[in-house]
mmCIF file of C-alpha atoms in Angstrom:
data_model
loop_
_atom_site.group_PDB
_atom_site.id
_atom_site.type_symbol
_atom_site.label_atom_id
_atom_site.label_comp_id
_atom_site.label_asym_id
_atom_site.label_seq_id
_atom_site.Cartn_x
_atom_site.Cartn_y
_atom_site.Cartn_z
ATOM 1 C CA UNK A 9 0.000 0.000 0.000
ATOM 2 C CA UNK A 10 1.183 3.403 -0.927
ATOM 3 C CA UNK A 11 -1.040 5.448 1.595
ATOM 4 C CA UNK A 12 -0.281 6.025 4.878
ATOM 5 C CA UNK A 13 -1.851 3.264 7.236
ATOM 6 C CA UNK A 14 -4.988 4.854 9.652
ATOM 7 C CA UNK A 15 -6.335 2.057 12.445
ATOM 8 C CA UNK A 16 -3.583 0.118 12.812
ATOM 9 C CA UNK A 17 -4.844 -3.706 13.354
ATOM 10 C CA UNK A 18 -5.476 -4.350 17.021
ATOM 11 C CA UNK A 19 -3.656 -6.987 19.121
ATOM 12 C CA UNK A 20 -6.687 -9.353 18.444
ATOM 13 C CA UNK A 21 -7.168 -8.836 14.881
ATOM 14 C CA UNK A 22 -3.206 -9.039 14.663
ATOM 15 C CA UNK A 23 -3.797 -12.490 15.955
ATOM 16 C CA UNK A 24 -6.749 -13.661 13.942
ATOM 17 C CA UNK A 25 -4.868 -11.961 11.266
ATOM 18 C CA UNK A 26 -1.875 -14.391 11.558
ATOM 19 C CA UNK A 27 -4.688 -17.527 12.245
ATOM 20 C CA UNK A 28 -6.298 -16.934 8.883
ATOM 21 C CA UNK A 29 -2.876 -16.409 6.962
ATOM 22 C CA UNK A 30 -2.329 -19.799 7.971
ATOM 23 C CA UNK A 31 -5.461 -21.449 6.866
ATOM 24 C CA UNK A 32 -5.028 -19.960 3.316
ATOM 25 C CA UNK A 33 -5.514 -20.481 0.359
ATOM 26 C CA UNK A 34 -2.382 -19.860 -0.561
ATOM 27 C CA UNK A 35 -2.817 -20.176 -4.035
ATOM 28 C CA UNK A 36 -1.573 -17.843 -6.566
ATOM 29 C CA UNK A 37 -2.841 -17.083 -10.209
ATOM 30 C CA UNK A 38 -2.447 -19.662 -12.867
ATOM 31 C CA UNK A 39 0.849 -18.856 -14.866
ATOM 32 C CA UNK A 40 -1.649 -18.909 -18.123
ATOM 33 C CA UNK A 41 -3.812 -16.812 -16.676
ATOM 34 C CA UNK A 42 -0.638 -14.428 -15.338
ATOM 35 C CA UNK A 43 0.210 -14.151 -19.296
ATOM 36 C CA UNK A 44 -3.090 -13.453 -20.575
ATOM 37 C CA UNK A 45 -3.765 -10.248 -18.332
ATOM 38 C CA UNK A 46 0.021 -9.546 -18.910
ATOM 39 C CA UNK A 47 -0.596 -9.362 -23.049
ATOM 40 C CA UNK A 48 -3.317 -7.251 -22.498
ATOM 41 C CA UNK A 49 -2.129 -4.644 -20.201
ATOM 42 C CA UNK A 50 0.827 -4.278 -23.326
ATOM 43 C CA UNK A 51 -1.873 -4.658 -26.259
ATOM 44 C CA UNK A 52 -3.576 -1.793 -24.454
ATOM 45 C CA UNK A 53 -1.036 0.556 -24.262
ATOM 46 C CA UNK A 54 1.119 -0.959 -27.719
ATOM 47 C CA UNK A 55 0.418 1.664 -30.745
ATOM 48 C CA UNK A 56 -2.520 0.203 -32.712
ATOM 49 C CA UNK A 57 -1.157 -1.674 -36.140
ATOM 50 C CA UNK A 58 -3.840 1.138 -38.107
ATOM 51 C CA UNK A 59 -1.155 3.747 -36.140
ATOM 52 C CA UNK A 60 1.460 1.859 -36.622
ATOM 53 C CA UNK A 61 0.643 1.458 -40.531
ATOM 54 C CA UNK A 62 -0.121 5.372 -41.055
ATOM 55 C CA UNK A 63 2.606 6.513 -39.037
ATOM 56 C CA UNK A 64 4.678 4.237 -41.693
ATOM 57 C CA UNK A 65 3.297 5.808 -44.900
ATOM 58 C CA UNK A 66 2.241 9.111 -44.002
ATOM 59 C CA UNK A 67 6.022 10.506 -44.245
ATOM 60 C CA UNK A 68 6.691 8.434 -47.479
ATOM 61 C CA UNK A 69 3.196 9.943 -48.986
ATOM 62 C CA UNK A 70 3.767 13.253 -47.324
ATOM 63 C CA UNK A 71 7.020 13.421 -49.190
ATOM 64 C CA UNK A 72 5.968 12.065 -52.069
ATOM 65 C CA UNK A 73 3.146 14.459 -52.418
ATOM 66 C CA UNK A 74 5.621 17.446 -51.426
ATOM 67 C CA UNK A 75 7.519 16.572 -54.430
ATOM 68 C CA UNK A 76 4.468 16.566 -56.800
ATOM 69 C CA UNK A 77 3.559 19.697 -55.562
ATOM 70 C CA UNK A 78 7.417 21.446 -55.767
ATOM 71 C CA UNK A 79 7.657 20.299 -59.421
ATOM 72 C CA UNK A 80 3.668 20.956 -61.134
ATOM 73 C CA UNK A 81 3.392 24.032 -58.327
ATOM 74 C CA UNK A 82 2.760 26.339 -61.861
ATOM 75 C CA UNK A 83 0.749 23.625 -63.513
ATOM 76 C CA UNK A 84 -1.343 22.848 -60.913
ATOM 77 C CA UNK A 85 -1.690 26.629 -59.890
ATOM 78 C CA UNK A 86 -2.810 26.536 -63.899
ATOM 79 C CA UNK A 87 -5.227 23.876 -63.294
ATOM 80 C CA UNK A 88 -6.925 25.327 -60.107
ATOM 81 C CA UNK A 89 -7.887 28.786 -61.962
ATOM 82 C CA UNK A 90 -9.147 26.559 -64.403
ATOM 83 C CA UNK A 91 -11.519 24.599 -62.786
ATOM 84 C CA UNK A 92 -12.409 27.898 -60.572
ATOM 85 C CA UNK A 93 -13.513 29.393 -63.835
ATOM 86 C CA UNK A 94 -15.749 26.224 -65.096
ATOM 87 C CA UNK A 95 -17.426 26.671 -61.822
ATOM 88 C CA UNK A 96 -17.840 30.057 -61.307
ATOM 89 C CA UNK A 97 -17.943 31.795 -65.091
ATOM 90 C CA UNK A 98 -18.828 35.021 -63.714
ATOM 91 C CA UNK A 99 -16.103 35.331 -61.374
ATOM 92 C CA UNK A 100 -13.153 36.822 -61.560
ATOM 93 C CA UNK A 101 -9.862 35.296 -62.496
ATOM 94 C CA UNK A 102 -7.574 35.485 -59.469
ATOM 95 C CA UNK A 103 -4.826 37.455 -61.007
ATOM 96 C CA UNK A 104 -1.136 36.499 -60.089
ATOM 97 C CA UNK A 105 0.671 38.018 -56.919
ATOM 98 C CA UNK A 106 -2.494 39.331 -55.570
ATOM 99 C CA UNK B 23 18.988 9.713 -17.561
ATOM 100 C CA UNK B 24 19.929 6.423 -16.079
ATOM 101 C CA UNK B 25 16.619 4.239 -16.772
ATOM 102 C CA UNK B 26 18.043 0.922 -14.741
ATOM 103 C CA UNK B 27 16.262 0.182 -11.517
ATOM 104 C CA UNK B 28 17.127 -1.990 -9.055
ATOM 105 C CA UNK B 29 15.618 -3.759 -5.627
ATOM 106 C CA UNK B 30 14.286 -7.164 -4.684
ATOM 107 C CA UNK B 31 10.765 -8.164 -6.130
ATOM 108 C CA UNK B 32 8.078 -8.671 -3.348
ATOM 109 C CA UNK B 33 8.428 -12.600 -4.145
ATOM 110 C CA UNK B 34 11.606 -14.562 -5.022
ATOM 111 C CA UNK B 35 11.861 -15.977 -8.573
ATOM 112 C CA UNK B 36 10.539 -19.374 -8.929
ATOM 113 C CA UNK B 37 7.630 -18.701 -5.962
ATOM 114 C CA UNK B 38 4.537 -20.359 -6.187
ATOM 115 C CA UNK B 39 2.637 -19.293 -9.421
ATOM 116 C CA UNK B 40 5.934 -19.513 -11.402
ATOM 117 C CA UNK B 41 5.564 -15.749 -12.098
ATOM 118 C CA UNK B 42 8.789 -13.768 -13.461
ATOM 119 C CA UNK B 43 9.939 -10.822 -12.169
ATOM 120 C CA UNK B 44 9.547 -8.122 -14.315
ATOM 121 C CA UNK B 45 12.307 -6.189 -16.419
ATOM 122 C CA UNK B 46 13.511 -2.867 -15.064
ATOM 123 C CA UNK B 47 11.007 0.121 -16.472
ATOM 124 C CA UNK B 48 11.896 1.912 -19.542
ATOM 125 C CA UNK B 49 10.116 5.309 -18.823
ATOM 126 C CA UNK B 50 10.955 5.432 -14.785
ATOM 127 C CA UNK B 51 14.143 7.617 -13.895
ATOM 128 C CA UNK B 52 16.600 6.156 -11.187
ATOM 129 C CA UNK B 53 14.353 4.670 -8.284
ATOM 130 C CA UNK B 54 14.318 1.456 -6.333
ATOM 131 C CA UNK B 55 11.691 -0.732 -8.321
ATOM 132 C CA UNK B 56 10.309 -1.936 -4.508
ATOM 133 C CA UNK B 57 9.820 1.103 -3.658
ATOM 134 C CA UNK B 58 8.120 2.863 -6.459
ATOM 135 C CA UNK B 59 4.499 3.514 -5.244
ATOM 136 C CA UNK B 60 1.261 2.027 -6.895
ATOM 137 C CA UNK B 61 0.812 5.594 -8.070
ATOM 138 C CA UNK B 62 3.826 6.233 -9.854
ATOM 139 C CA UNK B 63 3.861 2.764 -11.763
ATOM 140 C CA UNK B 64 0.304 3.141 -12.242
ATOM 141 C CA UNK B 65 1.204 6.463 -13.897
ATOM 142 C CA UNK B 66 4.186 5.270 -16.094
ATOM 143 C CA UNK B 67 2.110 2.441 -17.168
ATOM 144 C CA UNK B 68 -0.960 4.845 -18.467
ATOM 145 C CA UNK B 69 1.998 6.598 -20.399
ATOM 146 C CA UNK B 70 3.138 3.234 -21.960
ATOM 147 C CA UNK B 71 5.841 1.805 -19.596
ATOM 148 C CA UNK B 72 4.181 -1.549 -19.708
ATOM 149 C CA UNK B 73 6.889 -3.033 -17.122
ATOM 150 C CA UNK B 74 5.416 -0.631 -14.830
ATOM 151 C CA UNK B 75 2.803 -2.545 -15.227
ATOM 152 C CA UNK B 76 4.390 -5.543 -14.526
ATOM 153 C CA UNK B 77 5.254 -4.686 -11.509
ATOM 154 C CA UNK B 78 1.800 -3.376 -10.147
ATOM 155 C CA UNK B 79 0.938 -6.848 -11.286
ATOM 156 C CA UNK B 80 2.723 -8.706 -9.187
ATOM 157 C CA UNK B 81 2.381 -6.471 -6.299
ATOM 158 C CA UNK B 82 -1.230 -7.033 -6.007
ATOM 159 C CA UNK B 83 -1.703 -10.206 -7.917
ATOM 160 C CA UNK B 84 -0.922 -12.634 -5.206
ATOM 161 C CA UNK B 85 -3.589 -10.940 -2.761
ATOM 162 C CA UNK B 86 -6.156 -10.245 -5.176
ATOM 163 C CA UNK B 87 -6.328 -13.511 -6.476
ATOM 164 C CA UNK B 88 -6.660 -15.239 -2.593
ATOM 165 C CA UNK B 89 -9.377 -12.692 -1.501
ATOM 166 C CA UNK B 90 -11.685 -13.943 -4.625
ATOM 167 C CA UNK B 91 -10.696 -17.072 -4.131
ATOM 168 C CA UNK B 92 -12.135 -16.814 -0.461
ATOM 169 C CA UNK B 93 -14.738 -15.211 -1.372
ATOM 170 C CA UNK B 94 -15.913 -17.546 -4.492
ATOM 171 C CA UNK B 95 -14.160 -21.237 -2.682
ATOM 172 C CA UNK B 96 -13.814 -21.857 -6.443
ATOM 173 C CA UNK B 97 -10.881 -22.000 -8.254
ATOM 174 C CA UNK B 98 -12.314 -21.799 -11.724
ATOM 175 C CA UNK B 99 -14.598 -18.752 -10.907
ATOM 176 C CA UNK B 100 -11.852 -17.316 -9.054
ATOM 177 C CA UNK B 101 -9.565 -17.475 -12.472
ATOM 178 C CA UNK B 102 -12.725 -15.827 -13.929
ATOM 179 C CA UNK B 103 -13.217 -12.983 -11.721
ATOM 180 C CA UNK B 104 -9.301 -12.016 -11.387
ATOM 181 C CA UNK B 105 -8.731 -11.983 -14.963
ATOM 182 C CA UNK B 106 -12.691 -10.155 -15.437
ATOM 183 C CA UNK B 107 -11.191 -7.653 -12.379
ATOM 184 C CA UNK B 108 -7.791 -6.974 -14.518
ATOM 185 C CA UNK B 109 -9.330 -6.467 -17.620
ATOM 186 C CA UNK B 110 -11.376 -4.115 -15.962
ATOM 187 C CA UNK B 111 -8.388 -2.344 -14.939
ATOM 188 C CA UNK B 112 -6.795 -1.880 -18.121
ATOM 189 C CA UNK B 113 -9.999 -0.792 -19.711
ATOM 190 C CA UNK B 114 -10.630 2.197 -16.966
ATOM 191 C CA UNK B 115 -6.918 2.477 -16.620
ATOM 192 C CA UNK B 116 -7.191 6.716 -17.654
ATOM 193 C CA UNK B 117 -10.412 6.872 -15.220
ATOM 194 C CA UNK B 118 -7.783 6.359 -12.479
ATOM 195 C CA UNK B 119 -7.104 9.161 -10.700
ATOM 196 C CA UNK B 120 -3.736 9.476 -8.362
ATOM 197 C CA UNK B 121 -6.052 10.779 -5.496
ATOM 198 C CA UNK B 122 -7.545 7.447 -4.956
ATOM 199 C CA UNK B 123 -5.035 4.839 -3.679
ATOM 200 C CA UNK B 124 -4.584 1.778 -6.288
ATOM 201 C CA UNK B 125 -5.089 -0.440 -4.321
ATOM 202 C CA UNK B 126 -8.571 1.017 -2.928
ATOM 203 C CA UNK B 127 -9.629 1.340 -6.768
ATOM 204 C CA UNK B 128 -8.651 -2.317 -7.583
ATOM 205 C CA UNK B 129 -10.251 -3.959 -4.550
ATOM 206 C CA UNK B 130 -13.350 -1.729 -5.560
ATOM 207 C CA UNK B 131 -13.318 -3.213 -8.557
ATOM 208 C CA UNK B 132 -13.333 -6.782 -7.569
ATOM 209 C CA UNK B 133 -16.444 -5.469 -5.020
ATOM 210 C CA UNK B 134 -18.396 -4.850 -7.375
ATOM 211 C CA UNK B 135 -17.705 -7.632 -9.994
ATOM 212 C CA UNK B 136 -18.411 -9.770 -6.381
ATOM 213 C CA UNK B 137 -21.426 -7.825 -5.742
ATOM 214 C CA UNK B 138 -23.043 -8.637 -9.579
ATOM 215 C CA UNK B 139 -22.249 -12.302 -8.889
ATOM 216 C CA UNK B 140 -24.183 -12.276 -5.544
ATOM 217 C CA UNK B 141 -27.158 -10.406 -7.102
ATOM 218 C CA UNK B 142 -26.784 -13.078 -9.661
ATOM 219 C CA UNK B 143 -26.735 -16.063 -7.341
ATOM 220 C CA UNK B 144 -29.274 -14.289 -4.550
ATOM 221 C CA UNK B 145 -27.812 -16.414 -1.904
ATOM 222 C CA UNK B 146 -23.637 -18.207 -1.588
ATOM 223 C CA UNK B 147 -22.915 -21.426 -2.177
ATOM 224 C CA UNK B 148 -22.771 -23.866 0.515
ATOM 225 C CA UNK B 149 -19.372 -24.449 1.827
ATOM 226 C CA UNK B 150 -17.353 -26.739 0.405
ATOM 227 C CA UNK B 151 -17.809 -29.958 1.261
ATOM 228 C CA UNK B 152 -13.644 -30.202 1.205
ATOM 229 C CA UNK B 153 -13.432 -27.512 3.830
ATOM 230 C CA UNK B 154 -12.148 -29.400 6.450
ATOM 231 C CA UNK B 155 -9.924 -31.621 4.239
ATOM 232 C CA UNK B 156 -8.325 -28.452 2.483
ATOM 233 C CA UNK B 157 -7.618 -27.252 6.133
ATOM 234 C CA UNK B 158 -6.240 -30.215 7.110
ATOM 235 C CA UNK B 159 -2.997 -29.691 4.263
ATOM 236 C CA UNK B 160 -1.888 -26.595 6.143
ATOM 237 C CA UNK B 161 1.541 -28.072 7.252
ATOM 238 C CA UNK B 162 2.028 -27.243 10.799
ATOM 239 C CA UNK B 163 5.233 -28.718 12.314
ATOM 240 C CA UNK B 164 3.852 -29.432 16.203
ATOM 241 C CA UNK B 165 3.179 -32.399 18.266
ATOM 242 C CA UNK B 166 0.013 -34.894 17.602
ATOM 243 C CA UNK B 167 -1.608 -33.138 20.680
ATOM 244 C CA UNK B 168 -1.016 -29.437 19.573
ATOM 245 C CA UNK B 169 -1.723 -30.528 16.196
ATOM 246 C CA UNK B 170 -5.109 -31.357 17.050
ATOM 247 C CA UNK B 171 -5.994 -28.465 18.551
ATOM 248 C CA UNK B 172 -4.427 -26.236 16.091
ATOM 249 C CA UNK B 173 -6.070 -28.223 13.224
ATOM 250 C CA UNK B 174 -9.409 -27.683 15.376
ATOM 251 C CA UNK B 175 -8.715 -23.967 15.684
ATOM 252 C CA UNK B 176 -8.266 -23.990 12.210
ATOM 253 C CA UNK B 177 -11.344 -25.425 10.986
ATOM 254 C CA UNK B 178 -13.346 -23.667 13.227
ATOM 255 C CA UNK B 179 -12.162 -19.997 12.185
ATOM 256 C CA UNK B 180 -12.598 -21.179 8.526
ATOM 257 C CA UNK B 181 -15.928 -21.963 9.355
ATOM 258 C CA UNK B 182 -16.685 -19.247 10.591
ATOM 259 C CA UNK B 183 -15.401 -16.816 7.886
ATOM 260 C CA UNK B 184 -17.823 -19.036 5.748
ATOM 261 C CA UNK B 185 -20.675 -18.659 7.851
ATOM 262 C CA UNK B 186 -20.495 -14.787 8.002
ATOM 263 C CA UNK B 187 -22.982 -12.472 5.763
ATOM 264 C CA UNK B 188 -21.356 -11.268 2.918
ATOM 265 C CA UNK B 189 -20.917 -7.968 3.686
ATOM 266 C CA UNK B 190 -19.447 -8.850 7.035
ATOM 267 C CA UNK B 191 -17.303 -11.726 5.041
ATOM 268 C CA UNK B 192 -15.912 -9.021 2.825
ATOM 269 C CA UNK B 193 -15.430 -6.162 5.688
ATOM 270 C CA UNK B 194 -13.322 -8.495 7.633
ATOM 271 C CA UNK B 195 -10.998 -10.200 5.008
ATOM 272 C CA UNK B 196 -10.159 -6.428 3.538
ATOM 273 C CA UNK B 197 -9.262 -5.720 7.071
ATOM 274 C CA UNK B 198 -7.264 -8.710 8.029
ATOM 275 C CA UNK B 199 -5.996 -10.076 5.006
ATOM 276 C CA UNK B 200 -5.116 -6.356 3.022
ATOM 277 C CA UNK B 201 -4.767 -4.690 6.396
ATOM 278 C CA UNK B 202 -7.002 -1.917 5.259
ATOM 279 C CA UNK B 203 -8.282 1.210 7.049
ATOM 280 C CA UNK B 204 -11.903 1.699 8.035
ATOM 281 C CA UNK B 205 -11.902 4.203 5.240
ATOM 282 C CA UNK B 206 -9.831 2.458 2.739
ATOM 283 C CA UNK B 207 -13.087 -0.485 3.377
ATOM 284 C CA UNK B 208 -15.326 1.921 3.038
ATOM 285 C CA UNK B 209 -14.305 3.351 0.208
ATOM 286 C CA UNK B 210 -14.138 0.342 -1.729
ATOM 287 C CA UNK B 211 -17.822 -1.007 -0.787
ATOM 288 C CA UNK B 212 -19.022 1.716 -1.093
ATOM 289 C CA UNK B 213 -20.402 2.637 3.106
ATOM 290 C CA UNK B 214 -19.687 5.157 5.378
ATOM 291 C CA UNK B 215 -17.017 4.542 8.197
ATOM 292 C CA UNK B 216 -19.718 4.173 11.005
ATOM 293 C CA UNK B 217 -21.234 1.274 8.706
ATOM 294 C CA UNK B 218 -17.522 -0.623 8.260
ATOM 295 C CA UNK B 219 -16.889 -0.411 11.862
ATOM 296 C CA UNK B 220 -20.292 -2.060 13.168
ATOM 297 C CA UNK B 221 -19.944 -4.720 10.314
ATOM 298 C CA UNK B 222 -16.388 -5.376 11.430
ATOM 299 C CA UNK B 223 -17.818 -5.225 15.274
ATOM 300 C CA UNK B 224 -20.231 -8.252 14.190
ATOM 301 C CA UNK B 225 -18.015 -10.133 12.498
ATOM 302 C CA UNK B 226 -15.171 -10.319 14.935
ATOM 303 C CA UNK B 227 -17.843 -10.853 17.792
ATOM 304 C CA UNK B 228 -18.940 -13.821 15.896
ATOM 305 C CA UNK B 229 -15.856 -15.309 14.737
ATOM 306 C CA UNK B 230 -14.735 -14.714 19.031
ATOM 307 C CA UNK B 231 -18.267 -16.679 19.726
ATOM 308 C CA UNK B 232 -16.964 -19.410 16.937
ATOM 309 C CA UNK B 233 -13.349 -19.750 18.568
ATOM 310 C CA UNK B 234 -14.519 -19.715 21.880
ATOM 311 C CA UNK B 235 -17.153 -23.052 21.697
#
């Protein structure tokens, strides 16, 4: 116990204390039993294999991605006014360096 | 930072159970691993030290398991309940709050899994019909005559744990197997301090009556 002790045991429950530890049981947990709760206490805190598997291709895609956008950055800049004008006719063309 | 710990584990390797010491921590700094508190490992663990974990484990593992299994006087259901009681744990684990003791929280766990069996069951099982056998494999190194009595003594207090209500039962095995406070008993079933002492009042006076015959 971590917390300090309040009613310390009196002489007579001291001694049916020590009767009763020698009656038992004095059985402990199952070794299979020992592993089972043991697995899940580290499956519970263990990163997730969906974490696991985005943490591993997030940076790959992310770079990926950053590339695509470093070398069509004028293309795609292009492409977005574009597609902003076959939705909007009426509107304005965003002009460059605005 | 120096991440080894060192101490003695509360239980020798190769004890009873066959359970293995666990590796030092990863995540605790420089501390004796005996005498890191339930709070602390119960803290590293929520951050992912499982080892802490380990060590909680078989701190309270051992104790936990015997109070169900005095409580249920059946191995199987016991497994059950302690592994029902841990899982338990792990799922509330961030509902844990340092201000509550561990142990208090874990015991109050395996209350109330206790209490939905009872409600289940709307009386206890008779006791075993191996009690007095079971008592009888205590070793006790005394003469024939002594050995008698003791073996008497013995059978009679186990009797009369059995024969106790419930709530009485539970009352006095928190207090003299876990050596618990009135509060610490009352916190975990859930009654004032007033209530835990008369139920502890009755019970002793009982299992006095019991030894006395």
């Amino acid at each position: 116990m971590n917390h300090p002790r309040h009613d310390p045991l009196t002489p007579e429950e001291r001694a049916l204390a020590e009767r009763l530890a020698r009656i038992g049981p004095h059985d402990d947990p199952p070794p299979s039993l020992d592993a089972k709760i043991l697995a899940a206490a580290h499956a519970a805190v263990a990163p997730s294999r969906r974490r696991r598997w985005l943490a591993l291709t997030s940076v790959p895609a992310s770079l990926i991605t950053g590339r695509g956008h470093g070398r069509g950055a004028g293309a795609g800049r292009r492409r977005g006014v574009a597609v902003a004008s076959s939705i909007r006719p009426g509107s304005r063309t965003p002009r460059r360096g605005r | 930072m120096d991440l080894t710990m060192t101490g003695t584990p509360p239980f020798p390797p190769g004890a009873p159970g066959g359970f293995t010491w666990p590796a030092p921590t990863r995540n605790l700094p420089r501390m004796n691993a005996a005498d890191a508190s339930d709070d602390v490992l119960m803290l590293a663990w929520t951050a992912g030290d499982t080892s802490a974990f380990e060590m909680l484990y078989a701190r309270h593992r051992g104790p936990l398991y015997r109070f169900l299994l005095r409580q249920l006087r059946d191995n199987a259901l016991a497994d059950e309940f302690f592994q029902d009681v841990w899982q338990r744990v792990i799922a509330a684990r961030h509902g844990w709050k340092p201000e509550a003791a561990f142990s208090t929280w874990l015991y109050r766990i395996a209350h109330n899994r206790l209490n939905d069996h009872w409600r289940g069951l709307k009386h206890r099982p008779p006791a075993p019909e191996d009690g007095d056998e079971r008592a009888a494999r205590v070793p006790d190194p005394t003469t024939p005559e002594r050995e008698l009595s003791e073996f008497e003594q013995r059978r009679r207090l186990q009797r009369a744990i059995e024969e106790l209500p419930e709530d009485q039962r539970e009352a006095v095995l928190l207090r003299l197997e876990q050596e618990l406070s009135l509060d610490e008993i009352g916190a975990i079933t859930g009654v004032g301090r007033e209530t835990v002492k008369s139920r502890l009042r009755y019970a002793l006076d009982k299992l006095r009556a019991r030894l006395s015959e």
